[in-house]
Short mmCIF file of C-alpha atoms in Angstrom, two decimals:
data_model
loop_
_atom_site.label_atom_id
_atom_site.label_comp_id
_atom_site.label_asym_id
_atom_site.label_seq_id
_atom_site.Cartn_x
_atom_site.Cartn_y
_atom_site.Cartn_z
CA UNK O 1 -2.78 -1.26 -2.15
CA UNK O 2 -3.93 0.08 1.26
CA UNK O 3 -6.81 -2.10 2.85
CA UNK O 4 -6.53 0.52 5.75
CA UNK O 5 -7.82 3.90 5.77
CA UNK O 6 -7.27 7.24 7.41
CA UNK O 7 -7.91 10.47 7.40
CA UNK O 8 -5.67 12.92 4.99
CA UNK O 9 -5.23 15.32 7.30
CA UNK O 10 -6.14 16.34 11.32
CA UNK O 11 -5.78 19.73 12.88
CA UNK O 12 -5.67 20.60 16.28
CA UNK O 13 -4.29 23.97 18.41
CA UNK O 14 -1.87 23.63 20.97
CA UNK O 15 -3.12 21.95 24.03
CA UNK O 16 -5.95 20.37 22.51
CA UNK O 17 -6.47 16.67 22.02
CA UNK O 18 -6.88 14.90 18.46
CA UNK O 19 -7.66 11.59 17.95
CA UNK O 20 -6.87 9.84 14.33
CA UNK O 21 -9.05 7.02 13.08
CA UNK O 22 -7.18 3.73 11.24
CA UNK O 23 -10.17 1.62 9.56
CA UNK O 24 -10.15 -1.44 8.58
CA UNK O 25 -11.50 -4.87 8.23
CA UNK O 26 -12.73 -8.01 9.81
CA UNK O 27 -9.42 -9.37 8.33
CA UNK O 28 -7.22 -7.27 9.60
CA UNK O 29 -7.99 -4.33 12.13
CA UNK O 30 -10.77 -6.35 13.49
CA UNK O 31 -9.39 -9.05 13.67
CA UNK O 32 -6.11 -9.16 15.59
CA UNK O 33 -4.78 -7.02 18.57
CA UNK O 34 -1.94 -6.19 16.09
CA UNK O 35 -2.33 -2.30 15.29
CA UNK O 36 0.75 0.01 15.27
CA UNK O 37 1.06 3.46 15.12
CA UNK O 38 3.97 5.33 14.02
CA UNK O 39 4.89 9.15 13.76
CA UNK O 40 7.25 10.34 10.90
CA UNK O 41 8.33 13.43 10.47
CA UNK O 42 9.36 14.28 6.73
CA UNK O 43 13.28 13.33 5.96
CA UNK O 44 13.63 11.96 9.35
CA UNK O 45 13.06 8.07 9.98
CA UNK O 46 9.89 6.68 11.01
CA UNK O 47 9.12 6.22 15.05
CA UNK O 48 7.07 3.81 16.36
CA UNK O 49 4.69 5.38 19.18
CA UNK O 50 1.73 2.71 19.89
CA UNK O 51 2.23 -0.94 19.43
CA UNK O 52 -0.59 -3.75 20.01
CA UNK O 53 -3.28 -1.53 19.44
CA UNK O 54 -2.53 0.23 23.19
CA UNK O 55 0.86 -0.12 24.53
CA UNK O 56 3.75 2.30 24.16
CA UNK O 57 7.53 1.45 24.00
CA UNK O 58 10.53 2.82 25.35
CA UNK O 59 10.71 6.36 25.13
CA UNK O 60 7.15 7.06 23.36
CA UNK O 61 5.63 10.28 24.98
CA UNK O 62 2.59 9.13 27.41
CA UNK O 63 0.34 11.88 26.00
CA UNK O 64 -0.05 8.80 23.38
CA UNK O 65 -2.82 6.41 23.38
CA UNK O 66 -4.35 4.02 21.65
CA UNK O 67 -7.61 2.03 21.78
CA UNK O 68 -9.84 -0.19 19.10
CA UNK O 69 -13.39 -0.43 18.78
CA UNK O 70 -14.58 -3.38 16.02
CA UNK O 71 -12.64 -2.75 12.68
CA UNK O 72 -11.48 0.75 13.63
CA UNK O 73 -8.41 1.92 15.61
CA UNK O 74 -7.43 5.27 17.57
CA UNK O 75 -4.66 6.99 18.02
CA UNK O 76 -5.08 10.07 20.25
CA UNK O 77 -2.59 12.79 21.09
CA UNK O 78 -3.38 14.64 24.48
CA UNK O 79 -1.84 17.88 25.40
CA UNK O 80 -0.68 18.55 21.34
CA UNK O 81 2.64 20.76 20.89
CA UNK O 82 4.27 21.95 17.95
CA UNK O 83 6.51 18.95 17.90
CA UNK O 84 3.72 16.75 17.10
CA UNK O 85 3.25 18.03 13.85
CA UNK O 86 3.87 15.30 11.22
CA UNK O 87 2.38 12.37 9.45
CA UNK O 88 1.32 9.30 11.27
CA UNK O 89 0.78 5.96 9.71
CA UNK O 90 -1.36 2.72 11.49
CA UNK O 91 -0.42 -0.23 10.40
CA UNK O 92 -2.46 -3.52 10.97
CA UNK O 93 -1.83 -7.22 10.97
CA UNK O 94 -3.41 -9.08 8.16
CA UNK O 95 -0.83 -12.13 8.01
CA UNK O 96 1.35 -9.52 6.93
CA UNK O 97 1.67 -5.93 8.07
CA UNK O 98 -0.40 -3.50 6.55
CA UNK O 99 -0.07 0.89 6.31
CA UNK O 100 -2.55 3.31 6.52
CA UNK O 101 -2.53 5.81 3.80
CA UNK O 102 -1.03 8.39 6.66
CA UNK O 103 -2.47 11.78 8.32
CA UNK O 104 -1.33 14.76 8.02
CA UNK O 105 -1.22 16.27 11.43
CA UNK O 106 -1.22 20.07 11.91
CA UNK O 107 -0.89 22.04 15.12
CA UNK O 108 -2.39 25.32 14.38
CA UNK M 1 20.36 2.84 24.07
CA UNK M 2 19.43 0.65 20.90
CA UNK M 3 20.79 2.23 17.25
CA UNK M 4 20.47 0.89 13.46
CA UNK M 5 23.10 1.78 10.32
CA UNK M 6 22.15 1.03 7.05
CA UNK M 7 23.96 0.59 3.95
CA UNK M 8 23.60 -0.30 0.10
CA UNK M 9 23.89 1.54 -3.35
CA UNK M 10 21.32 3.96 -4.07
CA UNK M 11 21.26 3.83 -7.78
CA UNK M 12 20.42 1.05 -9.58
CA UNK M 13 18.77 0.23 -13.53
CA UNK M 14 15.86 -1.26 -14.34
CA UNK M 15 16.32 -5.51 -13.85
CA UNK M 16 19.26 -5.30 -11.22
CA UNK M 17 18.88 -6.53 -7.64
CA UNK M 18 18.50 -3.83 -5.00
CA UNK M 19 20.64 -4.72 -1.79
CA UNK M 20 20.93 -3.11 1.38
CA UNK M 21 21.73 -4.58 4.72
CA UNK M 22 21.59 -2.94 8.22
CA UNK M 23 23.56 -3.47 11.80
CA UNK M 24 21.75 -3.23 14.64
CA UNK M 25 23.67 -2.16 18.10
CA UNK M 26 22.46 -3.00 21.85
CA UNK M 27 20.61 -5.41 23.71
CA UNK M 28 20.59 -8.16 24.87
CA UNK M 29 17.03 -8.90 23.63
CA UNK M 30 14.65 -11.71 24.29
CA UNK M 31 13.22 -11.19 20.73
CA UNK M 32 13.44 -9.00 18.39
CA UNK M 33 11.45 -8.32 14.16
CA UNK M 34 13.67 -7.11 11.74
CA UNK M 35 11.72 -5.46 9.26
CA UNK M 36 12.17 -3.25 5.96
CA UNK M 37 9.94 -0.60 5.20
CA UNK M 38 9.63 1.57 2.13
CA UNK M 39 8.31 5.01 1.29
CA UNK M 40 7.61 6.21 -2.77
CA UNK M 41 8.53 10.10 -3.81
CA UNK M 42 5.11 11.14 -2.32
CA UNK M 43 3.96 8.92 -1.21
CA UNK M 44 3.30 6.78 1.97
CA UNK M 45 4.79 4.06 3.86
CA UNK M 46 4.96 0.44 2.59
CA UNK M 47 5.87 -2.58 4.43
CA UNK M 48 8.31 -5.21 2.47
CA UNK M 49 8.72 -7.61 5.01
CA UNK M 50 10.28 -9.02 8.18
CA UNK M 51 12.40 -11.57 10.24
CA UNK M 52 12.47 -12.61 13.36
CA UNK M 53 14.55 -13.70 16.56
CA UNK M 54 13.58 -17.56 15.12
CA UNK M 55 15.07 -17.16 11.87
CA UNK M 56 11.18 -16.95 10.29
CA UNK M 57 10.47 -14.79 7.68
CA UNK M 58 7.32 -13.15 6.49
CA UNK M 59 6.58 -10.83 3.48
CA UNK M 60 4.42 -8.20 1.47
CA UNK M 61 2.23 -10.74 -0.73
CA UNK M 62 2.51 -7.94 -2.96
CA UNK M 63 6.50 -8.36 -3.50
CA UNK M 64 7.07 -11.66 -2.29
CA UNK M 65 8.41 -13.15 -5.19
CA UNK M 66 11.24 -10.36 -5.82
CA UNK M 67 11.89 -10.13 -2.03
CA UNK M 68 14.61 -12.51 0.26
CA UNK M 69 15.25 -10.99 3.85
CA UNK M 70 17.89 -12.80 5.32
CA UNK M 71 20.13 -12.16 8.34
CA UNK M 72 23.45 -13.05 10.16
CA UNK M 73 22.39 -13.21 13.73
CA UNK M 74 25.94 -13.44 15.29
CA UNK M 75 26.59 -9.99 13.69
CA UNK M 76 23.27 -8.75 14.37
CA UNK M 77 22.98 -7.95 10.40
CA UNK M 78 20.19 -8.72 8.36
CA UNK M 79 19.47 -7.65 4.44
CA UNK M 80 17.16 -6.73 1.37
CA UNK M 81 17.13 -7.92 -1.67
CA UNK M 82 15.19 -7.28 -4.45
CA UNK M 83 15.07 -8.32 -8.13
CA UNK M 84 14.10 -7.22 -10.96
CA UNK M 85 13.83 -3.59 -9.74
CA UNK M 86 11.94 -1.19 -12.09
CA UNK M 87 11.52 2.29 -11.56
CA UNK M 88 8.20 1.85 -9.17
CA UNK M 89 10.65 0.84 -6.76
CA UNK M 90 12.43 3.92 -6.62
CA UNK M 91 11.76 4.91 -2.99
CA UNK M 92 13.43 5.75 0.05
CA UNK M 93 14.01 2.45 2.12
CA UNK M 94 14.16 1.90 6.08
CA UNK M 95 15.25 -1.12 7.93
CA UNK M 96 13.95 -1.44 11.53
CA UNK M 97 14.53 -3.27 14.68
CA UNK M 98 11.16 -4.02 17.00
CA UNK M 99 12.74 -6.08 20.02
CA UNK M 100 11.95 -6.96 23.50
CA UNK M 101 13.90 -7.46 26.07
CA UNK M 102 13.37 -9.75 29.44
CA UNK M 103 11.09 -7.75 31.23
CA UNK M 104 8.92 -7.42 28.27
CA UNK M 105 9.62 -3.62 27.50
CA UNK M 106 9.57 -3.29 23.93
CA UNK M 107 12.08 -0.82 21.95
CA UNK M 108 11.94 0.41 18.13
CA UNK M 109 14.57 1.57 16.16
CA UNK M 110 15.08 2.87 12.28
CA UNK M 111 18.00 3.29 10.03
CA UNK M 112 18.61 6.47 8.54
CA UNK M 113 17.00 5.59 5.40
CA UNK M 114 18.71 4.90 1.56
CA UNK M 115 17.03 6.77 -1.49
CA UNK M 116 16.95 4.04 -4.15
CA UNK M 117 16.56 5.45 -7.13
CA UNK M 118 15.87 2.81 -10.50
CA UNK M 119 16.82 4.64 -14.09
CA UNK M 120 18.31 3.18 -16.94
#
């Protein structure tokens, strides 16, 4: 069902930056300024980390950003630690709300 | 500090209406999306649908016939339900709370998640 795509999987050492790609569409992505990012780490509950396409809420780590470029959004993680390993999901505004398929992340 | 508890059977067969509802704790907020969000054995994250501070409600086009979201403000409550449930709606489901308060800063929380499971 996903009209959004990302990348399986991203690997990165400790310290290093990554940056995960969310593409999309001229009806969704592209768009709106409506693109979430969320971090979940398996058999916990989802957390969201990036909202409107750049801002962070309450509590979300400042070594994440995101930024949009045409139909494609970024989510970059600065400074990566073991913690950050799990899967993160965009999610775009399309009239409704719209996942990624999810990336893997692993800190090597 | 802004929390979420969820609640609602887990097992259900094939035709029956899946129900859960979730309580969320804090605020005030200015505005807030409720929102449930669903994840497959496997699989990744799907988004069923929302409502918000105004009482409006939006949903999956996918599952928008089967779906109702509905909420009793005054308790800060809101609920899924779901008809018709088959087994590709076995999944483990989240409710979540995006709100905002009066200066604008913006807070998310999740419920712990309910396995669903549909077999007859």
């Amino acid at each position: 069902q996903s009209a959004v795509t990302q990348p399986a999987s991203v690997s990165g050492s400790p310290g290093q930056s990554i940056t995960i790609s969310c593409s999309g569409t001229s009806s969704d992505v592209g768009s709106y300024n409506l693109v979430s990012w969320y971090q979940h780490h398996p058999g916990k509950a989802p957390q969201l980390i990036i909202y409107e396409v750049n801002k962070r809420p309450s509590g979300a780590s400042n070594r994440f950003s995101g930024s949009k470029s045409g139909n494609t959004a970024s989510l970059t993680i600065s400074g990566l630690q073991a913690e950050d390993e799990a899967d993160y999901y965009c999610s775009s505004y399309a009239g409704f709300w719209v996942f990624g398929g999810g990336t893997k992340l692993t800190v090597l | 500090q802004m929390q979420v508890q969820q609640w609602g059977a887990g097992l259900l067969k094939p035709s029956e209406t899946l129900s859960l509802t979730c309580v969320v704790y804090g605020g005030p907020f200015s505005g807030y999306y409720w929102s449930w969000v669903r994840q497959p054995p496997g699989k990744g994250l799907e988004w069923i649908g929302e409502l918000n501070h105004s009482g409006s409600t939006n949903y999956n086009p996918s599952l928008k016939s089967r779906v109702t979201i509905s909420a009793e403000m005054s308790k800060n409550q809101f609920s899924l339900k779901l008809s018709s449930v088959t087994a590709a709606d076995t999944a483990v489901y989240y409710c979540a709370t995006h709100s905002y308060d009066a200066s604008l800063r913006h807070y998310d929380a999740w419920g712990q998640g309910t396995l669903v499971t549909v077999s007859s």
